[in-house]
mmCIF file of C-alpha atoms and ligand atoms in Angstrom:
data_model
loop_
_atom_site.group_PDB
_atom_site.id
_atom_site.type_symbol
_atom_site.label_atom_id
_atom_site.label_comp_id
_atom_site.label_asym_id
_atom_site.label_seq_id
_atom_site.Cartn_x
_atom_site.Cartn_y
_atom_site.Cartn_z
ATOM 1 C CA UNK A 4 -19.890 -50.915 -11.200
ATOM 2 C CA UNK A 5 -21.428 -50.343 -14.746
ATOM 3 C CA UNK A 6 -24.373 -48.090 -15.355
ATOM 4 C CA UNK A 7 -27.775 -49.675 -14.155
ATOM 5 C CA UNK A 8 -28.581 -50.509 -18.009
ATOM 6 C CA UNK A 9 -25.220 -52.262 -18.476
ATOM 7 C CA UNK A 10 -25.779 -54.319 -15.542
ATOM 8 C CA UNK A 11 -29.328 -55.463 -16.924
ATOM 9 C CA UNK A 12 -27.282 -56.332 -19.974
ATOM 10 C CA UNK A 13 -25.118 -58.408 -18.271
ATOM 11 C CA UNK A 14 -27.082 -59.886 -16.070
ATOM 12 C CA UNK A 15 -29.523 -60.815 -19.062
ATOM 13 C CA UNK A 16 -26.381 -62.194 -21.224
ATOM 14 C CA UNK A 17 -25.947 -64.365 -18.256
ATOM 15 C CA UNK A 18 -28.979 -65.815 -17.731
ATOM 16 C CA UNK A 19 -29.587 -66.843 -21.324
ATOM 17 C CA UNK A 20 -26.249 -68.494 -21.581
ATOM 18 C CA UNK A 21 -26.980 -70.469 -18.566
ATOM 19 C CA UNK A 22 -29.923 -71.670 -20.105
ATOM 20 C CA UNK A 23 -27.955 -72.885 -23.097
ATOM 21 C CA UNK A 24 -25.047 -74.251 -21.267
ATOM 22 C CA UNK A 25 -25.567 -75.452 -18.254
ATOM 23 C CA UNK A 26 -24.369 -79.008 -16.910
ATOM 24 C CA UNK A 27 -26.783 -81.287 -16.236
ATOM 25 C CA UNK A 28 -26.563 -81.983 -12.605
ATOM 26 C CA UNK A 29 -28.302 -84.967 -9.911
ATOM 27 C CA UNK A 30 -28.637 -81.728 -7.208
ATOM 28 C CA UNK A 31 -30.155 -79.490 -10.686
ATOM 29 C CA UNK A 32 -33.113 -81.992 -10.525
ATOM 30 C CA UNK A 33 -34.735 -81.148 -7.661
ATOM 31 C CA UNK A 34 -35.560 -77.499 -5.244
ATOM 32 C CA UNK A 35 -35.864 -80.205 -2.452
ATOM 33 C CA UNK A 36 -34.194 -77.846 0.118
ATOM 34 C CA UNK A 37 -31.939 -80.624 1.602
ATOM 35 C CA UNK A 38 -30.739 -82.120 -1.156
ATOM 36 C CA UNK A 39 -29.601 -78.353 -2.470
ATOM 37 C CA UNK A 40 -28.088 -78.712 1.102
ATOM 38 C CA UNK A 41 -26.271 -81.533 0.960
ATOM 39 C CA UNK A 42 -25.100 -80.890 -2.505
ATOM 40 C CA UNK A 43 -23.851 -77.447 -1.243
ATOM 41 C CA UNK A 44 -21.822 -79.673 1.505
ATOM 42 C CA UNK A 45 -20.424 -82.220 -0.145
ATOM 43 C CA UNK A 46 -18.793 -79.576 -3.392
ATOM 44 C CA UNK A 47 -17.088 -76.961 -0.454
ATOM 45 C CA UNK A 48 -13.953 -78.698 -1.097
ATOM 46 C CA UNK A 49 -14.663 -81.513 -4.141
ATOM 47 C CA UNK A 50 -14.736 -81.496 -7.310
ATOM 48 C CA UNK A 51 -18.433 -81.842 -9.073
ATOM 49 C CA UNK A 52 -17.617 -85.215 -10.945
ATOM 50 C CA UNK A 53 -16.663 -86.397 -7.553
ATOM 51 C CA UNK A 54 -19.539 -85.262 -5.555
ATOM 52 C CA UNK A 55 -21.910 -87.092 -8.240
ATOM 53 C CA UNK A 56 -21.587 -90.393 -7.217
ATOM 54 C CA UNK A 57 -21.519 -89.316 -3.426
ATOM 55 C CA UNK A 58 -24.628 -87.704 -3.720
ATOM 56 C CA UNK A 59 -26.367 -90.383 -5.450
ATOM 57 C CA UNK A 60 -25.429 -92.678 -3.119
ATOM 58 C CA UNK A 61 -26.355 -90.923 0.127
ATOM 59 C CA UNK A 62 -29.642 -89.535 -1.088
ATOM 60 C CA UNK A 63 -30.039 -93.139 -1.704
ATOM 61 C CA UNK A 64 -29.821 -94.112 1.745
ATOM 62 C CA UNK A 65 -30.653 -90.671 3.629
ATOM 63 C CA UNK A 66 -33.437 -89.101 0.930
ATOM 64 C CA UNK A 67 -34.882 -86.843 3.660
ATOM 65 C CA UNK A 68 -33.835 -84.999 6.855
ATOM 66 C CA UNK A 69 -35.978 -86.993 9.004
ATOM 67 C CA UNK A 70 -33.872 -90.364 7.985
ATOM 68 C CA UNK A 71 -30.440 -88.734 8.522
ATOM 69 C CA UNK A 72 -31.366 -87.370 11.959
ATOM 70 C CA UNK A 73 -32.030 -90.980 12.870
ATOM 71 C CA UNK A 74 -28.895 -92.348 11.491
ATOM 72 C CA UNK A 75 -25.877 -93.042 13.444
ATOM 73 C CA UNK A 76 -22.532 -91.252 13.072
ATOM 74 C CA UNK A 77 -20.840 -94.520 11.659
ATOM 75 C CA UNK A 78 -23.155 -94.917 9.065
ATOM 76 C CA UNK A 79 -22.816 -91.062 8.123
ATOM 77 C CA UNK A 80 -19.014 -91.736 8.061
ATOM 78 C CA UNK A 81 -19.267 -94.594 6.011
ATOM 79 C CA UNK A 82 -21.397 -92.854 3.167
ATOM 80 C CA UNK A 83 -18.886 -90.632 3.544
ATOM 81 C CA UNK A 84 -15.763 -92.343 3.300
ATOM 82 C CA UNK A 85 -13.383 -91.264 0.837
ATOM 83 C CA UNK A 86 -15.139 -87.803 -0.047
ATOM 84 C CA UNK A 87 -12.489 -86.348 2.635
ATOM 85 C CA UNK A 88 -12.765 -83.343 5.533
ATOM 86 C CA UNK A 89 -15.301 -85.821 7.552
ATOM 87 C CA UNK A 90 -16.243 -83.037 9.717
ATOM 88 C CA UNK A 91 -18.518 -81.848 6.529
ATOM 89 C CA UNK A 92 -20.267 -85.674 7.361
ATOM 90 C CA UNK A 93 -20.767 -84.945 10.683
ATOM 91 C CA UNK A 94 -21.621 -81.632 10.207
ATOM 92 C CA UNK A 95 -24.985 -82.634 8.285
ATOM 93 C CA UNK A 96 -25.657 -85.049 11.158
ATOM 94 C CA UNK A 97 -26.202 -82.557 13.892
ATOM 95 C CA UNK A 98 -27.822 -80.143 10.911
ATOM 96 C CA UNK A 99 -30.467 -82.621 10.271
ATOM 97 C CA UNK A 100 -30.805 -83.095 13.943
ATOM 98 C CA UNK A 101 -31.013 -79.630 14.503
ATOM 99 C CA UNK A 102 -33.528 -79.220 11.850
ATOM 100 C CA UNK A 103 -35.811 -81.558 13.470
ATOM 101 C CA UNK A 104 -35.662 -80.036 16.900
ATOM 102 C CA UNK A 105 -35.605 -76.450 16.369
ATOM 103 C CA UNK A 106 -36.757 -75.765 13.149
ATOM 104 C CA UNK A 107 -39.597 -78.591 12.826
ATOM 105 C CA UNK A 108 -38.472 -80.736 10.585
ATOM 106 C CA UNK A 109 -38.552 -78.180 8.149
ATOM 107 C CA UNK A 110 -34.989 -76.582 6.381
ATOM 108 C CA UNK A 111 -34.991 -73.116 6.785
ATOM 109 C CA UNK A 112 -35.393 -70.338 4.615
ATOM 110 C CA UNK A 113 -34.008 -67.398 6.551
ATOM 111 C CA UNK A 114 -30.150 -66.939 5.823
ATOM 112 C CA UNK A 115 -29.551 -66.266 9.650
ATOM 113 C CA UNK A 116 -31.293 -69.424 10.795
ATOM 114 C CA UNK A 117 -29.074 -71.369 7.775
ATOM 115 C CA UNK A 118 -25.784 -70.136 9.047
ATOM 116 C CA UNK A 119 -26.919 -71.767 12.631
ATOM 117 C CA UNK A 120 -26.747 -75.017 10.695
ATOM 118 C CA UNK A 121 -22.993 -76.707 11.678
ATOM 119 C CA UNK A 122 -21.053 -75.920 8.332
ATOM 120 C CA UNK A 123 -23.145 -73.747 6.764
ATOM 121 C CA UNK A 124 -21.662 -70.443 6.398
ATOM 122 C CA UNK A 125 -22.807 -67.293 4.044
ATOM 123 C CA UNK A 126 -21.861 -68.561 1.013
ATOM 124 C CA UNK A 127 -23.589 -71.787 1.609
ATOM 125 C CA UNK A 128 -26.627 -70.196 3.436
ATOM 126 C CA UNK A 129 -26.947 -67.919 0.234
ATOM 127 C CA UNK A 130 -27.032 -70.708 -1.894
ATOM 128 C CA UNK A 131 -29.698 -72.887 -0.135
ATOM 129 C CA UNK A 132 -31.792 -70.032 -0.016
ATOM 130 C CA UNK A 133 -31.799 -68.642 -3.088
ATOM 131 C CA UNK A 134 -32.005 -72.291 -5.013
ATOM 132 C CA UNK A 135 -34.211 -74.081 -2.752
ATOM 133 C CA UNK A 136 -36.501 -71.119 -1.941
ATOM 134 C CA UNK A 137 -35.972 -68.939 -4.528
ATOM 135 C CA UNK A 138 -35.323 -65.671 -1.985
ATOM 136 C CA UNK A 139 -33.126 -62.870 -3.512
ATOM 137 C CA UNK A 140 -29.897 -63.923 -1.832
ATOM 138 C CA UNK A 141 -26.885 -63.062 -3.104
ATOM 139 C CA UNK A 142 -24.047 -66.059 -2.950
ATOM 140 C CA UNK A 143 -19.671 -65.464 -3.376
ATOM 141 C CA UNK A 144 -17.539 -68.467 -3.650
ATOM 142 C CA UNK A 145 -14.607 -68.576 -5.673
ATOM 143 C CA UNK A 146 -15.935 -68.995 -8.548
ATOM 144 C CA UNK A 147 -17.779 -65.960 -8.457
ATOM 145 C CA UNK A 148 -14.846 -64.343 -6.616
ATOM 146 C CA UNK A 149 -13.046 -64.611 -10.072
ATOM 147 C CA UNK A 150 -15.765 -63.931 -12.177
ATOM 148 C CA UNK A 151 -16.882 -60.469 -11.059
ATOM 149 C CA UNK A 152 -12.793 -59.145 -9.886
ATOM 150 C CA UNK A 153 -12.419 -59.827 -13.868
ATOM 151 C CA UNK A 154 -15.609 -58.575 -14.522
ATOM 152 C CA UNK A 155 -14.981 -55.476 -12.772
ATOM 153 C CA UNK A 156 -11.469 -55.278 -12.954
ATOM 154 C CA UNK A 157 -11.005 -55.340 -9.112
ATOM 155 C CA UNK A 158 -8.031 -55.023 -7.446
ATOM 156 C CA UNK A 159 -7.078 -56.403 -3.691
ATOM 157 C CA UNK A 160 -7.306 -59.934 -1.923
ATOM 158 C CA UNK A 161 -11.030 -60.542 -2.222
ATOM 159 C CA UNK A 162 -10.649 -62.653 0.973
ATOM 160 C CA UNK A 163 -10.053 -59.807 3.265
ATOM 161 C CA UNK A 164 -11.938 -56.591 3.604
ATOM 162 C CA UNK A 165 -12.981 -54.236 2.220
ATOM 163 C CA UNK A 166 -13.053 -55.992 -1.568
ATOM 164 C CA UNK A 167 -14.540 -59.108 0.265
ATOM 165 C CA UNK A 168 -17.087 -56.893 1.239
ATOM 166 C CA UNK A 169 -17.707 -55.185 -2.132
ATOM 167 C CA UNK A 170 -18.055 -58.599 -3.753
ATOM 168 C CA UNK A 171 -21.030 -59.254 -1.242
ATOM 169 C CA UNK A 172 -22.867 -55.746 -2.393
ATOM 170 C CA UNK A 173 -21.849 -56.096 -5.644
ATOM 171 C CA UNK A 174 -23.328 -59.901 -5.989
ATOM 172 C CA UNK A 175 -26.298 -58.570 -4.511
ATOM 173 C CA UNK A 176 -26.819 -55.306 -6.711
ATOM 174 C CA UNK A 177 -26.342 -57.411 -9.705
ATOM 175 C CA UNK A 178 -29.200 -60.153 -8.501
ATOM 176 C CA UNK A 179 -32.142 -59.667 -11.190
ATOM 177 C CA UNK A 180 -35.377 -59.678 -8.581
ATOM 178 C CA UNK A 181 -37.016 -63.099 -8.711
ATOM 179 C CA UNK A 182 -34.458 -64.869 -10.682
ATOM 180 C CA UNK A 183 -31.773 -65.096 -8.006
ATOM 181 C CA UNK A 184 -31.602 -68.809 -8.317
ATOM 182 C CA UNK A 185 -30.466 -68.787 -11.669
ATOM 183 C CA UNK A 186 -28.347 -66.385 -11.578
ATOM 184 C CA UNK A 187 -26.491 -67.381 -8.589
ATOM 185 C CA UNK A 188 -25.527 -70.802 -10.682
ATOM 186 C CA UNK A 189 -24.863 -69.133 -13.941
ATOM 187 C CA UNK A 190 -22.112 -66.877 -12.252
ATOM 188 C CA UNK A 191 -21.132 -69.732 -10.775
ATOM 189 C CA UNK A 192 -20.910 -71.842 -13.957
ATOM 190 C CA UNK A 193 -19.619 -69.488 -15.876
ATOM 191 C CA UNK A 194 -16.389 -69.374 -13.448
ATOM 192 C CA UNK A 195 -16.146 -73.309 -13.770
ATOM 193 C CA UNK A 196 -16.713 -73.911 -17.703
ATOM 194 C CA UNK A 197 -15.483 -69.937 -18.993
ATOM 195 C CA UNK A 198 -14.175 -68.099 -16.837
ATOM 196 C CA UNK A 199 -11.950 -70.603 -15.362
ATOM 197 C CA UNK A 200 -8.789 -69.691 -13.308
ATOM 198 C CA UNK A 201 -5.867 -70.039 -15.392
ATOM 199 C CA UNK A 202 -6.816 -69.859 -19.045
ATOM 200 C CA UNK A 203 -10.243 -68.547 -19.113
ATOM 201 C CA UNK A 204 -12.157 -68.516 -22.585
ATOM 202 C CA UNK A 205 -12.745 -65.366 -23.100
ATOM 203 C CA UNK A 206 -13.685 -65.696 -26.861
ATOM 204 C CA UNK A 207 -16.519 -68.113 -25.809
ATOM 205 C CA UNK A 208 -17.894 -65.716 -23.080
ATOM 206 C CA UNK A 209 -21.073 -64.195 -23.023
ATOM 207 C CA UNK A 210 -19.994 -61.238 -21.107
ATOM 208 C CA UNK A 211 -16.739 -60.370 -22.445
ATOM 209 C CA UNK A 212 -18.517 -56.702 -24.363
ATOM 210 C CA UNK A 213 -18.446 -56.024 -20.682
ATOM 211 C CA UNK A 214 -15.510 -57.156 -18.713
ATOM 212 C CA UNK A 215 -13.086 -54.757 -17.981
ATOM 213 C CA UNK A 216 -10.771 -57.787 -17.390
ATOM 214 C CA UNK A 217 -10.948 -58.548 -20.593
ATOM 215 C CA UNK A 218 -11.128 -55.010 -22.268
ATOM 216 C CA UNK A 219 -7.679 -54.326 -20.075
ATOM 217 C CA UNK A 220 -6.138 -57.162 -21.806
ATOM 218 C CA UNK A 221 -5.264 -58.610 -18.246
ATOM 219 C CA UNK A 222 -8.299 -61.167 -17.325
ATOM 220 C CA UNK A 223 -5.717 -63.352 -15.809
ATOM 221 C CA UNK A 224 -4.256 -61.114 -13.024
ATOM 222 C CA UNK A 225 -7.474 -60.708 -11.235
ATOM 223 C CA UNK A 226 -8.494 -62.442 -8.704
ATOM 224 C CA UNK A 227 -5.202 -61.147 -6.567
ATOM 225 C CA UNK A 228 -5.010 -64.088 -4.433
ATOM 226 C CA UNK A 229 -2.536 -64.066 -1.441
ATOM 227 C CA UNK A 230 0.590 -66.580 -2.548
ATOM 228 C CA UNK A 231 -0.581 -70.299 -1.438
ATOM 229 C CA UNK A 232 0.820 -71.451 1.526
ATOM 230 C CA UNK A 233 3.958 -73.315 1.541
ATOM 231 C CA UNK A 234 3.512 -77.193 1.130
ATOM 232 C CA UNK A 235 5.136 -79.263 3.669
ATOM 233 C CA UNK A 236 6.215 -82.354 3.891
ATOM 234 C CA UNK A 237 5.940 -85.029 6.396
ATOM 235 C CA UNK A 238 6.424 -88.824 7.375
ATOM 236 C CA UNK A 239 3.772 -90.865 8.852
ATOM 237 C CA UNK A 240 4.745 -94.717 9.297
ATOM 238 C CA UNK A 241 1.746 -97.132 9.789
ATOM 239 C CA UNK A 242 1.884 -100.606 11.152
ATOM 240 C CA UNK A 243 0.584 -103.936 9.305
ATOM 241 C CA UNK A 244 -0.404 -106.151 12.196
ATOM 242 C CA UNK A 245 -1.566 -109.786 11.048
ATOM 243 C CA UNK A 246 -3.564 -112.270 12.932
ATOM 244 C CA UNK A 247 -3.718 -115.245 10.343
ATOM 245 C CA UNK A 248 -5.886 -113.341 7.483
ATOM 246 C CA UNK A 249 -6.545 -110.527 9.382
ATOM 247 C CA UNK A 250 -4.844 -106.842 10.220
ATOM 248 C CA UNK A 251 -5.160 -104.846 13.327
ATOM 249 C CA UNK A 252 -6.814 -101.221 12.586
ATOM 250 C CA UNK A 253 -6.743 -98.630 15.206
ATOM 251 C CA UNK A 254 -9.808 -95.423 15.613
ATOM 252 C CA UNK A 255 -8.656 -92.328 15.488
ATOM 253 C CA UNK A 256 -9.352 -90.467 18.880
ATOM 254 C CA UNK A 257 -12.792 -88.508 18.726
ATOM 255 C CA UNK A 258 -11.045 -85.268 19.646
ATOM 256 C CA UNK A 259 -8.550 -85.394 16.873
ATOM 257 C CA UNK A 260 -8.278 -82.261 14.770
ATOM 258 C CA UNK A 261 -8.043 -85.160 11.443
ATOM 259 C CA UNK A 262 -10.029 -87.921 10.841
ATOM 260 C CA UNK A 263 -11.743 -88.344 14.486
ATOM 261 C CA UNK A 264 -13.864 -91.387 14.761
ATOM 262 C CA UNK A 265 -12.412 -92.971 11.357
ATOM 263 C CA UNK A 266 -10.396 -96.523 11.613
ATOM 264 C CA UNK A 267 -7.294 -96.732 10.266
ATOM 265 C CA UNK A 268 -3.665 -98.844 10.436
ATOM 266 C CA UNK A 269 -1.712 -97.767 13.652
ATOM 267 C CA UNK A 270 0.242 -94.761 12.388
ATOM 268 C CA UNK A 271 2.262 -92.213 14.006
ATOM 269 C CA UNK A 272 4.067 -88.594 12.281
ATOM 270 C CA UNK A 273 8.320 -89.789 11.730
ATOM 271 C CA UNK A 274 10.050 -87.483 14.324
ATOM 272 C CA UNK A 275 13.327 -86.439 13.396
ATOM 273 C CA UNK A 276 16.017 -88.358 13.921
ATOM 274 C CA UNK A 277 13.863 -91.541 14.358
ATOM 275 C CA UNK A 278 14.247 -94.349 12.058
ATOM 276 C CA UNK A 279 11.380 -95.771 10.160
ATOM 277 C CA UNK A 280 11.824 -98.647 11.680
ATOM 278 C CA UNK A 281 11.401 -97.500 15.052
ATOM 279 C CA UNK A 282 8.693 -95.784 13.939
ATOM 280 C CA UNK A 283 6.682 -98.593 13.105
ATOM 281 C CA UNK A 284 6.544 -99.967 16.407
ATOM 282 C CA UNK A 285 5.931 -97.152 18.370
ATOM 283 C CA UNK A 286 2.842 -97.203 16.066
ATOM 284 C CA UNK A 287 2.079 -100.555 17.420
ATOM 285 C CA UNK A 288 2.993 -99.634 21.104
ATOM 286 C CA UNK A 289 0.779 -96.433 20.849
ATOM 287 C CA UNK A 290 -1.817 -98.060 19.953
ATOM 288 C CA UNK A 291 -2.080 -101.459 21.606
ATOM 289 C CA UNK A 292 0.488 -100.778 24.520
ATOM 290 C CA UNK A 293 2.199 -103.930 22.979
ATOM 291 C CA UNK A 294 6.091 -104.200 22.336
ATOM 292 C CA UNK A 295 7.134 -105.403 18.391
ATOM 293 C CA UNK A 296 9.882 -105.618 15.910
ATOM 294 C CA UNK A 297 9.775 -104.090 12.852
ATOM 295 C CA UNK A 298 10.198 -106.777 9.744
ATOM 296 C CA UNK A 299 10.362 -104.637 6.704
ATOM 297 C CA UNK A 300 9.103 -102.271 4.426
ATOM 298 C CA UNK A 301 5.055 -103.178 2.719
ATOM 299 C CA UNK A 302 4.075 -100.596 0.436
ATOM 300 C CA UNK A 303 3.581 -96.682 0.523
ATOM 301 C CA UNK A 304 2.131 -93.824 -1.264
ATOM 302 C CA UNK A 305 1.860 -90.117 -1.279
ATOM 303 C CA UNK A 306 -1.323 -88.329 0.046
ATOM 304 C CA UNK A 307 -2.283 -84.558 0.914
ATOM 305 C CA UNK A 308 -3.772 -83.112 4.047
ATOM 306 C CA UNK A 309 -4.563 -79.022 3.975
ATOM 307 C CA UNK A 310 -0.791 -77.768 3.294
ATOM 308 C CA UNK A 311 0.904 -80.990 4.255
ATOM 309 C CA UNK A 312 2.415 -83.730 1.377
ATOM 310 C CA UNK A 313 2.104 -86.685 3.633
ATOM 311 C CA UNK A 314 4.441 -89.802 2.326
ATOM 312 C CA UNK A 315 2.861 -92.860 4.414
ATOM 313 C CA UNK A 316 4.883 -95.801 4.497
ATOM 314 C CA UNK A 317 3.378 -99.152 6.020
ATOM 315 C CA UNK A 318 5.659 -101.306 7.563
ATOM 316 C CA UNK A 319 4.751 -104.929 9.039
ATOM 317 C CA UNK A 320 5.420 -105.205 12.498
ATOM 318 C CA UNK A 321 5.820 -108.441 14.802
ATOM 319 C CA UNK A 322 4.173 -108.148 18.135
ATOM 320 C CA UNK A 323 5.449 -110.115 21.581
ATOM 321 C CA UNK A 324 1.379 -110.735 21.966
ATOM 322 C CA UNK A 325 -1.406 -110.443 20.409
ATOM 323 C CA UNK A 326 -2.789 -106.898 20.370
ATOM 324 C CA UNK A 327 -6.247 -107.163 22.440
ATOM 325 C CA UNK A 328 -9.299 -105.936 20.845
ATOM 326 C CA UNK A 329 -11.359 -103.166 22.722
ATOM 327 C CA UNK A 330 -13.057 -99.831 21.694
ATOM 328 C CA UNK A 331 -10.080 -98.705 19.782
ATOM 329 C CA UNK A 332 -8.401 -101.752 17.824
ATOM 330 C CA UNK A 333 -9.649 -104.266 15.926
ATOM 331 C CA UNK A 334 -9.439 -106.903 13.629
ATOM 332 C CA UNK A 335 -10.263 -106.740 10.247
ATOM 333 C CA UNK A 336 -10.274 -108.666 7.149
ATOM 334 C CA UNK A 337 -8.904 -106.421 4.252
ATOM 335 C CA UNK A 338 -11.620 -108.006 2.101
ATOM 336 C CA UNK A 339 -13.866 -106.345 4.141
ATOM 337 C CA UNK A 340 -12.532 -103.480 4.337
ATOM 338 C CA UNK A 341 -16.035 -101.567 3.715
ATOM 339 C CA UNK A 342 -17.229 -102.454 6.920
ATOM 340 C CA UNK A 343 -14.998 -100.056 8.403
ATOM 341 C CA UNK A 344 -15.310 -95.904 8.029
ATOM 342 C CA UNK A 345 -11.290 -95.295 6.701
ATOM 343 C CA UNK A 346 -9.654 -92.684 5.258
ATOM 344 C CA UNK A 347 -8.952 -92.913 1.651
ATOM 345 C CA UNK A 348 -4.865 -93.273 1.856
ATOM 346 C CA UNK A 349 -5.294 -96.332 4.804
ATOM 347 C CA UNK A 350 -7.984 -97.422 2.647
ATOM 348 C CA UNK A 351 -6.039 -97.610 -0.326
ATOM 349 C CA UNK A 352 -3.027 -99.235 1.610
ATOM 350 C CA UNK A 353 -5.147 -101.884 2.899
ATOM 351 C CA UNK A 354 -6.914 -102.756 -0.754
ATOM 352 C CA UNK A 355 -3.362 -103.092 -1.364
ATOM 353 C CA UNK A 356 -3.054 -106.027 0.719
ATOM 354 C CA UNK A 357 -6.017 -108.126 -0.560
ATOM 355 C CA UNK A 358 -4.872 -111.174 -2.563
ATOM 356 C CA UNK A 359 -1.511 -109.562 -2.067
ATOM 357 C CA UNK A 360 1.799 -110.348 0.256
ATOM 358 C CA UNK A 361 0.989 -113.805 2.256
ATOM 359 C CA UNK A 362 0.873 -113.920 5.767
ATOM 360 C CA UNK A 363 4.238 -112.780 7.669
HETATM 361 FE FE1 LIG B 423 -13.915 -64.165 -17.556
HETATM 362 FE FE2 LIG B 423 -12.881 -63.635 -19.955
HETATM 363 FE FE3 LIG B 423 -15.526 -63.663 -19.590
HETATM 364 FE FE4 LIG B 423 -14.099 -61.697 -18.565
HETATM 365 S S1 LIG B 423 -14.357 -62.167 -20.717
HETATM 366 S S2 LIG B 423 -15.709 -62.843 -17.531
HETATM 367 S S3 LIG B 423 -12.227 -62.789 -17.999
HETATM 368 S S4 LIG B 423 -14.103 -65.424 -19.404
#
């Protein structure tokens, strides 16, 4: 840590170039505490220019907590689809829910009482209460990870103790009283527009007089990140279905660790040694219990789950019957494809089929 004075220094450089640079932001607009909320959902693992729309969108048709409490979990899902990790969707569900039972109607303020909120863990508890309610609350996420290991020059895997730990204190000692809000987001956007992981701009930073990082020549090393997990690569064959203009979809069981509750084409992982022919109709038979032949190859693309490169490959299938239609399968017209909750790769496949190959 610098001397008190030099952390007032820094902490003022901060501030003022957040006030000059800052993005202009839907979530920015507003201290509505669940909007800050759902904001702070929706970018744990997307990208800001993606979340925009997203958030528009839902606040659109859930502005308050009171209105998503009351919705249904397929509409959540729906004004979800293709934002990705659902269980953030649901997540905000039984939040709002929770907010109306226990905490009368009201968001809370209190970090603990955030963190009892499904999804909502310190970083995101810190955030909601230091933007929405303007509390002295301290918040790490990566991008301040990098910012302050540069900063400070700070050796270790800030995800484990103890440095995970001294990035909390140190967050916290830097907060200027009152002004935690802004500071918070101007570490924060510093890390995203300066500071930025591989080639940060150090000759544009407002901090750089202070960053030992920077002063070491070695800005780059720091933060020491474990090596990323291997990627690996798997098979999943999906079944097109057709009943005159319309294609069989399939939900994914509720207690599946991946998409649970979401519709997609009847899809199962290749297993080794099986063909992806064979593959195809044990999709089918999974899901419908019906027998088929497999009558060629449709499309596929390339999509990635956590550490896996899936390569989904849709193959139409020919059943002895047609598939009944109960809970789990149904029929669906790939021009209305919106009418369904679907993943973004099945969702993608099926666009893929409107105006496209005729009927098989
Ligand atoms: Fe990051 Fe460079 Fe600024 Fe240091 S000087 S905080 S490394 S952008």
């Amino acid at each position: 840590l610098n001397d008190a004075s030099g952390n007032r220094a820094l902490t003022a450089a901060l501030l003022d170039w957040y006030a000059d640079h800052q993005r202009i932001l839907p979530w920015r607009q507003s201290d509505d505490p669940y909007a800050v909320w759902v904001s702070e959902i929706m970018l744990q693992q997307t990208r800001v220019a993606t979340v925009i729309p997203y958030f528009e969108r839902w606040m659109e048709r859930f502005p308050d907590v009171t209105t998503l409490a009351a919705a249904n979990e397929d509409e959540v899902l729906h004004c979800w689809q293709g934002l990705g990790y659902y269980s953030r969707a649901r997540g905000l569900l039984q939040g709002a829910r929770m907010v109306i039972g226990r905490f009368d109607g009201r968001v809370p303020a209190d970090v603990g009482d955030l963190c009892l909120l499904p999804g909502v863990g310190p970083y995101t508890a810190g955030a909601i209460a230091s933007i929405a309610f303007g509390k002295d609350e301290p918040v790490v996420d990566g991008n301040v990870i990098r910012v302050l290991t540069r900063l400070f020059a700070l050796p270790g895997d800030p995800t484990k103790a103890p440095l995970k730990r001294e990035l909390w204190e140190l967050a916290r000692a830097l907060l200027p009283a009152g002004r935690a809000a802004e500071f918070n987001q101007a570490v924060m956007e510093l890390g995203a527009l300066c500071c930025t992981p591989r080639s940060p701009l150090c000759g544009e930073c407002p901090v750089r007089g202070s960053c030992l990082g920077f002063r070491q020549g070695e800005a780059t090393r720091f933060p020491e990140l474990a090596k990323r997990v291997k990627v690996t690569r798997i098979v999943h064959v999906a079944a097109l279905v057709r009943n005159g203009d319309r294609i069989l979809v399939t939900q994914v069981p509720l207690n599946a660790s991946l998409w649970a509750g979401l519709w997609r084409l009847p899809t199962v992982e290749l297993s080794a040694a099986e063909t992806e022919e064979a593959a195809s109709v044990r999709a089918v038979a999974e899901a419908t219990g019906l027998t088929g032949v497999d009558a060629g190859p449709v499309a596929d693309l390339v999509h990635h789950v956590t550490r896996y490169r899936v390569h989904l490959k849709l193959r139409t299938v020919k059943t002895s019957a047609e598939p009944p239609t109960d809970r789990s399968n149904q029929w669906l017209r790939p021009a209305n494809l919106d009418e369904l909750a679907m993943p973004a790769p099945h969702r993608k496949l099926v666009a893929g089929l409107i105006g496209g190959a005729p009927d098989q």
